[in-house]
Amino acid sequence: MQSKLNLDQGLIEKARGSARRIAEDTQAFIDRHTTVTVERAVARLLGIDGVDEIEKPLPNVVVDNIKEGGGLAQGIAYWIGNAMIHTGKSPQEIAEMVACGQLDLTKVPVADFHKIQEVVTPIAQKMVDRIKGNRNDREGFLTNLGEGPKPYLYVIVATGNIYEDVLQAQAAARQGADVIAVIRTTAQSLLDYVPYGPTTEGFGGTYATQENFRIMRKALDEVGQEVGRYIRLCNYCSGLCMPEIAAMGAMERLDVMLNDALYGILFRDINMQRTLVDQYFSRIINGYAGIIINTGEDNYLTTADAVEEAHTVLASQFINEQFALKAGIPEEQMGLGHAFEINPDIENGFLLELAQAQMAREIFPKAPLKYMPPTKFKTGNIFKGHIQDALFNMISIMTNQGIQLLGMLTEAIHTPLLQDRALSIENAKYVFNNARDFGDEIEFKKDGMIQRRAQEVVKTAADMLEEIEKEGLFSTIEQGKFAGVKRAMDGGKGLQGVTQKHEKYMNPFVDLMLGGAR
């Protein structure tokens, strides 16, 4: 891609090199550790599902059992495989025995490590084949039905009731939406377990459960056939259950998942050690499943100034890119986040927003960038809000964004109603249709305001990445250099769920899914 911004390619490569070394340094820590959430995800991928008599999820039951017995360092696959040899039972049957108090996994006589591998690997392979089949199904739908043009029109449903969400999602698809994001109920990211079954009582959103995923996937496939295009489903594998929800999404053919450890660290105070380990395995699953990940850099600008701190968004995008590559995610599945969040009272703010969006597109040319709408400076004036969204839509089509989360004219008033969403879709379709090739027709003034702004952001981001490379990512987060939020390495929620791996640690899905990506 030829640069309209006259960006210094050497400086971009320097920044990317710093980000690569930051990711490699952090990966050394990740590779030595596992978490209760990683192990619960492995349990789910081995086929363990359901709840016990007090509605505690069986993946939690078995992982808590080995944690209490001091066996977390070997991994749940090791202990489940060992129990299979001893009992002749399936992983699900073993989990039910543990739940009934009939079996203590770490008290079972230990078999030969290679024999344990031999019994676990075929079960893991069966699940990997199922996920690959889901990916093939998606590709078949895209071939036979087709899809809407980019930027994909991405809208949210958030009623709290999965069955009401279905009605709203199908209505949005008929109005023109390409991606339906089911917002999670408030604070689900802080639950250290995944609720079970269909749910009808969420606040500010709907619980992310595997059954809810299945219900919505079926509904979108039905409406996709009706409207003649594939409708993508998005949910959130972030928070304390990041890899578990990634596993559920892979099993139920989700297409897009919000997946960013830094978001959980900064905005949910989840321990940085735990969530970076969790992020790695969740991204391996997403990568293999063909799921587009969405990262959370757009959130930085809700707590930090979008003009002064724009470089932190770019620096984080570079780091997220390198973490994603290590987990086997290709650039085409990296929905790196950014946002239209400059104060609308700033003179030439539109030009600054345009510079940032064009810069992101040029630096990450293959990525389906996720562009987020104005929220911070929405006042409740629906007429001004609709204009703000139109300007946001204009920049998106001018800079060839990949995924466009549509702004709502009633932002800051209430959860969007059906008619609000319809107007937002109409706004975007109008702008996109009338300016479809505008970006290909324009160039930017040499050394003008737009070029200078983008060049300044790249330079500042490269300098920041060089500092992070020297200090390390953990220290950088502790100092509050992202989003102006400080977090302690040994603080936050979930630290007690992290443990160092034993030399005989077993997670068959890493090798089966990752292959030769790293």
Coordinates of C-alpha atoms in Angstrom, one line a residue:
M1 CA 0.0 0.0 0.0
Q2 CA 1.4 3.4 -1.0
S3 CA 1.4 5.8 1.9
K4 CA -0.8 8.8 1.5
L5 CA 0.7 10.1 4.8
N6 CA 4.3 9.8 3.8
L7 CA 5.0 7.7 6.8
D8 CA 8.6 6.7 7.6
Q9 CA 8.7 3.0 6.9
G10 CA 12.0 2.6 8.8
L11 CA 10.4 4.1 11.9
I12 CA 7.4 1.7 11.5
E13 CA 9.7 -1.3 11.3
K14 CA 11.6 0.0 14.3
A15 CA 8.4 0.2 16.3
R16 CA 7.3 -3.3 15.1
G17 CA 10.7 -4.7 16.1
S18 CA 10.4 -3.2 19.6
A19 CA 6.9 -4.6 19.9
R20 CA 8.2 -8.0 18.8
R21 CA 10.8 -8.1 21.5
I22 CA 8.3 -6.9 24.1
A23 CA 6.0 -9.8 23.2
E24 CA 8.9 -12.3 23.2
D25 CA 10.0 -11.1 26.7
T26 CA 6.5 -11.5 28.0
Q27 CA 6.0 -14.8 26.2
A28 CA 8.8 -16.3 28.2
F29 CA 6.7 -15.7 31.3
I30 CA 3.6 -17.0 29.6
D31 CA 5.2 -20.2 28.5
R32 CA 6.2 -21.1 32.1
H33 CA 2.8 -20.6 33.6
T34 CA -0.8 -21.9 33.5
T35 CA -4.0 -20.7 35.2
V36 CA -7.2 -22.2 36.5
T37 CA -9.0 -20.7 33.5
V38 CA -6.7 -22.2 30.9
E39 CA -7.2 -25.6 32.6
R40 CA -11.0 -25.1 32.7
A41 CA -10.9 -24.3 29.0
V42 CA -8.9 -27.6 28.4
A43 CA -11.5 -29.4 30.4
R44 CA -14.3 -28.0 28.2
L45 CA -12.4 -28.9 25.0
L46 CA -12.1 -32.5 26.4
G47 CA -15.9 -32.6 26.5
I48 CA -16.6 -31.7 30.1
D49 CA -19.8 -29.7 30.4
G50 CA -22.8 -29.2 32.7
V51 CA -23.1 -28.4 36.4
D52 CA -23.3 -30.2 39.8
E53 CA -26.1 -30.2 42.3
I54 CA -25.4 -26.6 43.4
E55 CA -25.0 -25.4 39.8
K56 CA -21.2 -25.2 39.9
P57 CA -19.9 -25.8 36.4
L58 CA -18.1 -29.2 36.1
P59 CA -15.0 -27.6 34.6
N60 CA -14.6 -25.6 37.8
V61 CA -15.3 -28.8 39.9
V62 CA -12.5 -30.8 38.3
V63 CA -9.9 -27.9 38.1
D64 CA -10.6 -27.0 41.8
N65 CA -10.1 -30.6 42.7
I66 CA -6.6 -30.8 41.2
K67 CA -5.7 -27.3 42.5
E68 CA -6.7 -28.3 46.0
G69 CA -4.6 -31.5 45.6
G70 CA -1.6 -29.5 44.4
G71 CA -1.8 -30.8 40.8
L72 CA -2.5 -27.7 38.8
A73 CA 1.1 -27.5 37.6
Q74 CA 0.6 -30.7 35.5
G75 CA -2.6 -29.5 33.9
I76 CA -6.1 -30.9 33.8
A77 CA -5.4 -33.0 30.7
Y78 CA -2.7 -35.0 32.6
W79 CA -5.1 -35.8 35.5
I80 CA -8.1 -36.5 33.3
G81 CA -6.0 -38.8 31.1
N82 CA -4.6 -40.6 34.1
A83 CA -8.1 -41.1 35.5
M84 CA -9.3 -42.5 32.2
I85 CA -6.6 -45.1 32.3
H86 CA -7.5 -46.0 35.9
T87 CA -11.3 -46.0 35.5
G88 CA -12.0 -46.7 31.8
K89 CA -14.4 -43.7 31.9
S90 CA -14.8 -40.7 29.6
P91 CA -13.8 -37.2 30.7
Q92 CA -17.5 -36.3 31.3
E93 CA -18.1 -39.4 33.4
I94 CA -14.9 -38.7 35.4
A95 CA -16.0 -35.1 36.1
E96 CA -19.4 -36.4 37.3
M97 CA -17.6 -38.8 39.7
V98 CA -15.5 -35.9 41.0
A99 CA -18.6 -33.9 41.6
C100 CA -20.2 -36.7 43.6
G101 CA -17.2 -37.2 45.7
Q102 CA -16.5 -40.6 44.2
L103 CA -13.1 -39.6 42.8
D104 CA -10.1 -37.4 43.8
L105 CA -8.1 -36.9 40.7
T106 CA -4.7 -36.3 42.4
K107 CA -5.1 -39.4 44.5
V108 CA -5.4 -41.8 41.6
P109 CA -2.2 -43.9 41.0
V110 CA -0.1 -42.2 38.3
A111 CA 0.3 -44.0 35.0
D112 CA 3.2 -43.6 32.5
F113 CA 3.2 -40.1 31.0
H114 CA 3.2 -41.3 27.4
K115 CA 0.3 -43.6 28.1
I116 CA -1.6 -40.6 29.4
Q117 CA -0.8 -38.7 26.3
E118 CA -2.0 -41.7 24.2
V119 CA -5.5 -41.7 25.7
V120 CA -6.0 -37.9 25.8
T121 CA -4.8 -37.1 22.3
P122 CA -7.6 -38.8 20.3
I123 CA -10.2 -37.0 22.4
A124 CA -8.4 -33.7 21.8
Q125 CA -8.1 -34.4 18.1
K126 CA -11.9 -35.1 17.9
M127 CA -12.6 -31.6 19.3
V128 CA -10.1 -30.0 17.1
D129 CA -11.7 -31.7 14.1
R130 CA -15.1 -30.3 15.3
I131 CA -13.8 -26.8 15.4
K132 CA -12.2 -27.2 12.0
G133 CA -15.6 -28.4 10.7
N134 CA -17.2 -25.2 12.1
R135 CA -14.6 -23.1 10.3
N136 CA -15.3 -25.0 7.1
D137 CA -19.1 -24.4 7.6
R138 CA -18.4 -20.7 7.9
E139 CA -16.4 -20.7 4.7
G140 CA -19.2 -22.6 3.0
F141 CA -21.8 -20.0 4.1
L142 CA -19.6 -17.2 2.8
T143 CA -19.1 -18.9 -0.5
N144 CA -22.8 -19.8 -1.0
L145 CA -24.5 -16.8 0.6
G146 CA -21.9 -14.1 0.4
E147 CA -21.5 -11.2 2.8
G148 CA -22.0 -7.5 3.1
P149 CA -19.2 -5.1 1.8
K150 CA -16.6 -3.8 4.2
P151 CA -16.7 -2.0 6.5
Y152 CA -19.0 -4.6 8.1
L153 CA -21.9 -2.9 9.9
Y154 CA -21.6 -4.1 13.5
V155 CA -24.4 -3.5 16.0
I156 CA -25.2 -4.6 19.5
V157 CA -28.1 -6.3 21.3
A158 CA -28.2 -6.1 25.0
T159 CA -31.6 -6.9 26.4
G160 CA -30.5 -9.4 29.1
N161 CA -32.8 -12.1 27.7
I162 CA -31.4 -14.3 25.0
Y163 CA -34.7 -14.9 23.3
E164 CA -35.4 -11.1 23.1
D165 CA -31.9 -10.7 21.8
V166 CA -32.7 -13.1 19.0
L167 CA -35.7 -11.0 17.9
Q168 CA -33.6 -7.8 18.0
A169 CA -30.6 -9.5 16.2
Q170 CA -32.8 -10.8 13.4
A171 CA -34.4 -7.4 13.0
A172 CA -31.0 -5.7 12.8
A173 CA -29.9 -8.3 10.1
R174 CA -32.9 -7.5 8.1
Q175 CA -32.1 -3.8 8.4
G176 CA -28.6 -4.3 7.0
A177 CA -26.3 -5.3 9.9
D178 CA -23.4 -7.7 9.1
V179 CA -22.2 -8.4 12.7
I180 CA -24.3 -8.9 15.8
A181 CA -22.5 -8.4 19.1
V182 CA -24.4 -9.8 22.1
I183 CA -23.2 -7.6 25.0
R184 CA -22.5 -9.4 28.2
T185 CA -24.4 -8.7 31.3
T186 CA -22.7 -6.1 33.6
A187 CA -19.6 -7.5 35.4
Q188 CA -19.7 -11.0 33.9
S189 CA -16.0 -10.4 33.2
L190 CA -15.4 -10.6 36.9
L191 CA -17.1 -13.9 37.4
D192 CA -14.6 -16.8 37.8
Y193 CA -16.9 -19.3 36.2
V194 CA -19.1 -19.4 33.1
P195 CA -22.9 -19.6 33.8
Y196 CA -24.7 -22.6 32.3
G197 CA -27.7 -22.9 30.0
P198 CA -30.0 -20.3 28.4
T199 CA -30.5 -17.1 30.4
T200 CA -33.2 -14.5 30.5
E201 CA -32.2 -12.1 33.3
G202 CA -29.1 -10.0 32.6
F203 CA -28.5 -6.4 33.4
G204 CA -27.1 -4.2 30.6
G205 CA -26.5 -7.3 28.5
T206 CA -27.0 -11.1 28.3
Y207 CA -24.9 -13.8 30.0
A208 CA -22.3 -15.4 27.7
T209 CA -23.1 -19.1 28.0
Q210 CA -22.5 -21.9 25.5
E211 CA -26.3 -22.5 25.2
N212 CA -26.9 -18.8 24.5
F213 CA -24.1 -18.9 21.8
R214 CA -25.9 -21.9 20.2
I215 CA -29.3 -20.2 20.3
M216 CA -28.0 -17.0 18.7
R217 CA -25.9 -18.9 16.1
K218 CA -29.0 -20.8 14.9
A219 CA -31.1 -17.6 14.8
L220 CA -28.5 -15.8 12.7
D221 CA -28.0 -18.7 10.3
E222 CA -31.8 -18.7 9.8
V223 CA -32.0 -15.0 9.1
G224 CA -28.9 -15.2 6.9
Q225 CA -30.7 -17.5 4.6
E226 CA -33.6 -15.2 4.5
V227 CA -31.6 -12.0 3.7
G228 CA -29.1 -13.8 1.4
R229 CA -25.8 -13.1 3.3
Y230 CA -23.8 -14.5 6.1
I231 CA -24.4 -12.8 9.5
R232 CA -21.4 -12.8 11.9
L233 CA -21.8 -13.4 15.6
C234 CA -19.7 -11.6 18.2
N235 CA -19.2 -12.1 21.9
Y236 CA -16.6 -11.4 24.6
C237 CA -13.8 -13.8 25.6
S238 CA -12.3 -11.3 28.0
G239 CA -12.2 -11.2 31.8
L240 CA -11.5 -14.0 34.2
C241 CA -12.9 -16.7 31.9
M242 CA -11.2 -15.5 28.6
P243 CA -10.0 -18.9 27.3
E244 CA -13.1 -20.8 28.4
I245 CA -15.4 -18.4 26.4
A246 CA -13.0 -18.7 23.5
A247 CA -13.4 -22.5 23.6
M248 CA -17.2 -22.2 23.8
G249 CA -17.2 -19.7 20.8
A250 CA -15.1 -22.1 18.8
M251 CA -17.5 -25.0 19.5
E252 CA -20.5 -22.9 18.5
R253 CA -19.1 -21.1 15.5
L254 CA -18.8 -17.6 16.6
D255 CA -17.1 -15.3 14.1
V256 CA -15.8 -12.4 16.1
M257 CA -14.6 -12.2 19.8
L258 CA -13.3 -9.3 21.8
N259 CA -10.0 -10.6 23.1
D260 CA -7.5 -8.4 24.8
A261 CA -5.7 -8.9 28.1
L262 CA -4.8 -5.2 28.5
Y263 CA -8.5 -4.3 28.5
G264 CA -9.1 -6.6 31.5
I265 CA -6.0 -5.4 33.3
L266 CA -6.7 -1.7 32.9
F267 CA -10.5 -1.5 33.1
R268 CA -11.5 -4.6 35.2
D269 CA -8.4 -4.8 37.5
I270 CA -7.7 -8.4 36.6
N271 CA -4.2 -9.5 37.6
M272 CA -1.8 -8.9 34.7
Q273 CA 0.0 -12.2 35.1
R274 CA -3.1 -14.3 34.9
T275 CA -4.8 -12.6 32.1
L276 CA -1.7 -12.5 29.8
V277 CA -1.4 -16.2 30.2
D278 CA -5.1 -16.6 29.6
Q279 CA -4.9 -14.4 26.5
Y280 CA -2.3 -16.6 24.8
F281 CA -4.4 -19.8 25.0
S282 CA -7.6 -18.0 24.1
R283 CA -5.9 -16.6 21.0
I284 CA -4.6 -20.0 20.0
I285 CA -8.2 -21.2 20.0
N286 CA -9.5 -18.1 18.1
G287 CA -6.8 -18.4 15.6
Y288 CA -7.5 -22.0 14.8
A289 CA -11.3 -21.4 14.7
G290 CA -10.9 -18.6 12.2
I291 CA -12.4 -16.1 14.6
I292 CA -11.6 -12.4 14.2
I293 CA -10.3 -11.0 17.4
N294 CA -11.2 -7.5 18.5
T295 CA -8.7 -5.7 20.7
G296 CA -9.6 -2.9 23.1
E297 CA -7.4 0.1 22.4
D298 CA -10.4 2.2 21.7
N299 CA -11.2 2.1 25.5
Y300 CA -8.0 3.9 26.3
L301 CA -9.5 7.1 24.9
T302 CA -12.4 7.0 27.4
T303 CA -10.0 7.6 30.3
A304 CA -7.2 9.5 28.4
D305 CA -7.2 12.4 26.0
A306 CA -7.6 11.3 22.4
V307 CA -5.3 14.0 21.1
E308 CA -2.5 13.8 23.6
E309 CA -2.5 10.0 24.1
A310 CA -3.1 8.8 20.5
H311 CA 0.3 7.3 20.4
T312 CA -0.6 4.9 23.2
V313 CA -3.3 3.4 21.0
L314 CA -0.8 2.8 18.2
A315 CA 1.8 1.4 20.6
S316 CA -0.7 -1.1 22.0
Q317 CA -1.8 -2.1 18.5
F318 CA 1.8 -3.0 17.6
I319 CA 2.1 -5.1 20.8
N320 CA -1.3 -6.8 20.2
E321 CA -0.2 -7.6 16.7
Q322 CA 2.9 -9.4 17.9
F323 CA 1.0 -11.3 20.7
A324 CA -1.5 -12.4 18.1
L325 CA 1.2 -13.6 15.7
K326 CA 2.7 -15.7 18.5
A327 CA -0.7 -17.3 19.1
G328 CA -1.0 -18.3 15.4
I329 CA -3.5 -15.5 14.4
P330 CA -3.0 -14.2 10.9
E331 CA -3.2 -10.5 10.2
E332 CA -6.5 -11.1 8.4
Q333 CA -8.1 -12.0 11.8
M334 CA -6.6 -9.1 13.8
G335 CA -9.4 -6.6 14.4
L336 CA -7.1 -4.1 16.1
G337 CA -9.1 -1.4 17.9
H338 CA -9.2 2.3 17.6
A339 CA -11.9 5.0 18.1
F340 CA -13.3 8.3 17.0
E341 CA -13.1 10.0 20.4
I342 CA -11.6 13.5 19.9
N343 CA -13.6 16.3 21.6
P344 CA -15.8 17.7 18.8
D345 CA -15.2 21.2 20.1
I346 CA -11.5 21.0 19.0
E347 CA -10.8 22.9 15.8
N348 CA -10.0 20.6 12.9
G349 CA -10.7 17.6 15.1
F350 CA -12.1 15.8 12.1
L351 CA -8.7 16.1 10.3
L352 CA -6.9 14.7 13.4
E353 CA -9.4 11.7 13.5
L354 CA -8.8 11.2 9.7
A355 CA -5.0 11.2 10.2
Q356 CA -5.3 8.5 13.0
A357 CA -7.6 6.3 11.0
Q358 CA -5.6 6.5 7.8
M359 CA -2.4 5.8 9.8
A360 CA -3.8 2.7 11.3
R361 CA -5.0 1.4 7.9
E362 CA -1.5 2.0 6.3
I363 CA 0.4 0.4 9.2
F364 CA -1.8 -2.7 9.4
P365 CA -3.0 -3.1 5.8
K366 CA -4.3 -6.6 6.1
A367 CA -6.1 -6.2 9.4
P368 CA -9.9 -5.9 9.6
L369 CA -9.6 -2.9 11.8
K370 CA -12.3 -2.4 14.4
Y371 CA -13.4 1.3 14.4
M372 CA -15.4 2.4 17.4
P373 CA -17.9 5.3 17.4
P374 CA -18.0 8.5 19.5
T375 CA -19.2 7.9 23.0
K376 CA -17.2 10.1 25.4
F377 CA -18.5 13.3 24.1
K378 CA -22.1 12.3 23.3
T379 CA -24.4 14.7 25.3
G380 CA -27.9 13.4 24.8
N381 CA -28.5 15.9 22.0
I382 CA -29.7 13.3 19.5
F383 CA -29.4 15.6 16.5
K384 CA -25.8 16.5 17.2
G385 CA -25.1 12.9 18.0
H386 CA -26.4 11.7 14.7
I387 CA -24.1 14.2 12.9
Q388 CA -21.1 13.0 15.0
D389 CA -21.9 9.4 13.9
A390 CA -22.1 10.6 10.2
L391 CA -18.7 12.1 10.4
F392 CA -17.4 8.9 12.0
N393 CA -19.0 6.9 9.2
M394 CA -17.4 9.3 6.6
I395 CA -13.9 8.7 8.0
S396 CA -14.5 4.9 8.1
I397 CA -15.3 4.7 4.4
M398 CA -12.5 7.1 3.4
T399 CA -9.9 5.0 5.2
N400 CA -11.3 1.5 4.4
Q401 CA -11.9 0.3 7.9
G402 CA -12.9 -3.4 8.4
I403 CA -15.5 -3.5 11.1
Q404 CA -17.6 -0.5 12.0
L405 CA -19.3 -0.5 15.3
L406 CA -22.2 1.9 14.6
G407 CA -22.7 4.9 16.8
M408 CA -26.2 5.5 18.2
L409 CA -27.9 8.9 18.2
T410 CA -29.2 8.0 21.7
E411 CA -25.8 7.2 23.2
A412 CA -25.6 8.5 26.8
I413 CA -29.4 8.2 27.2
H414 CA -30.4 4.6 27.2
T415 CA -29.8 1.1 25.7
P416 CA -30.6 1.5 22.0
L417 CA -34.1 0.7 21.0
L418 CA -35.0 -1.0 17.7
Q419 CA -35.6 2.3 16.0
D420 CA -32.3 3.8 17.2
R421 CA -30.4 1.0 15.6
A422 CA -32.4 1.3 12.4
L423 CA -31.5 4.9 12.1
S424 CA -27.8 4.2 12.7
I425 CA -27.8 1.5 10.1
E426 CA -29.5 3.9 7.6
N427 CA -27.0 6.6 8.4
A428 CA -24.0 4.3 7.7
K429 CA -25.5 2.8 4.5
Y430 CA -26.2 6.3 3.2
V431 CA -22.7 7.6 3.8
F432 CA -21.0 4.3 2.7
N433 CA -23.0 4.2 -0.5
N434 CA -22.4 7.8 -1.5
A435 CA -18.7 7.8 -0.7
R436 CA -17.8 4.2 -1.4
D437 CA -14.7 5.1 -3.5
F438 CA -13.9 8.5 -2.0
G439 CA -10.7 7.3 -0.3
D440 CA -9.3 6.1 -3.7
E441 CA -9.9 9.5 -5.2
I442 CA -8.1 11.7 -2.7
E443 CA -4.5 12.4 -1.6
F444 CA -3.3 14.5 1.3
K445 CA -1.3 17.7 1.1
K446 CA 2.4 17.1 1.4
D447 CA 3.6 18.3 4.9
G448 CA 0.0 19.4 5.6
M449 CA -1.8 19.0 8.9
I450 CA -3.0 15.4 8.3
Q451 CA 0.5 14.1 7.3
R452 CA 2.2 15.9 10.1
R453 CA -0.2 14.6 12.7
A454 CA 0.2 11.0 11.6
Q455 CA 4.0 11.2 11.4
E456 CA 4.0 12.7 14.9
V457 CA 1.9 9.9 16.4
V458 CA 4.1 7.2 14.7
K459 CA 7.3 8.9 16.1
T460 CA 5.9 9.1 19.6
A461 CA 4.6 5.6 19.6
A462 CA 8.0 4.3 18.4
D463 CA 9.7 6.1 21.2
M464 CA 7.2 4.7 23.7
L465 CA 7.8 1.2 22.4
E466 CA 11.5 1.6 22.8
E467 CA 11.0 2.6 26.4
I468 CA 8.7 -0.4 27.0
E469 CA 11.2 -2.7 25.5
K470 CA 13.8 -1.5 28.1
E471 CA 11.4 -1.6 31.1
G472 CA 9.2 -4.6 30.2
L473 CA 5.5 -4.7 29.7
F474 CA 4.7 -5.5 33.3
S475 CA 6.6 -2.5 34.6
T476 CA 5.0 -0.3 31.9
I477 CA 1.5 -1.2 33.1
E478 CA 2.4 -0.6 36.7
Q479 CA 3.5 2.9 35.7
G480 CA 0.1 3.7 34.1
K481 CA 1.4 4.4 30.6
F482 CA -1.7 2.9 29.0
A483 CA -5.0 4.8 29.5
G484 CA -3.6 6.6 32.5
V485 CA -4.4 3.6 34.7
K486 CA -1.9 2.0 37.0
R487 CA -2.0 -1.7 38.0
A488 CA 0.3 -3.7 40.3
M489 CA 1.9 -6.9 39.0
D490 CA 0.9 -8.8 42.1
G491 CA -2.4 -7.0 42.5
G492 CA -5.8 -7.3 40.9
K493 CA -8.3 -10.2 40.7
G494 CA -7.4 -13.8 40.0
L495 CA -3.7 -13.9 41.0
Q496 CA -4.2 -16.9 43.1
G497 CA -5.3 -18.8 40.0
V498 CA -1.8 -18.7 38.4
T499 CA 0.8 -21.4 38.8
Q500 CA 4.2 -22.4 37.3
K501 CA 4.1 -25.4 35.0
H502 CA 5.5 -28.8 36.0
E503 CA 8.0 -30.4 33.5
K504 CA 5.3 -32.9 32.7
Y505 CA 2.6 -30.3 32.0
M506 CA 0.1 -31.4 29.4
N507 CA -2.1 -29.3 27.1
P508 CA -2.6 -31.2 23.9
F509 CA -4.6 -28.4 22.2
V510 CA -1.6 -26.0 22.0
D511 CA 0.3 -28.3 19.6
L512 CA -2.8 -29.5 17.8
M513 CA -4.1 -26.0 17.1
L514 CA -0.9 -24.0 16.9
G515 CA 1.0 -26.3 14.6
G516 CA 4.0 -24.5 13.2
A517 CA 2.8 -20.9 13.8
R518 CA 5.5 -20.1 16.4

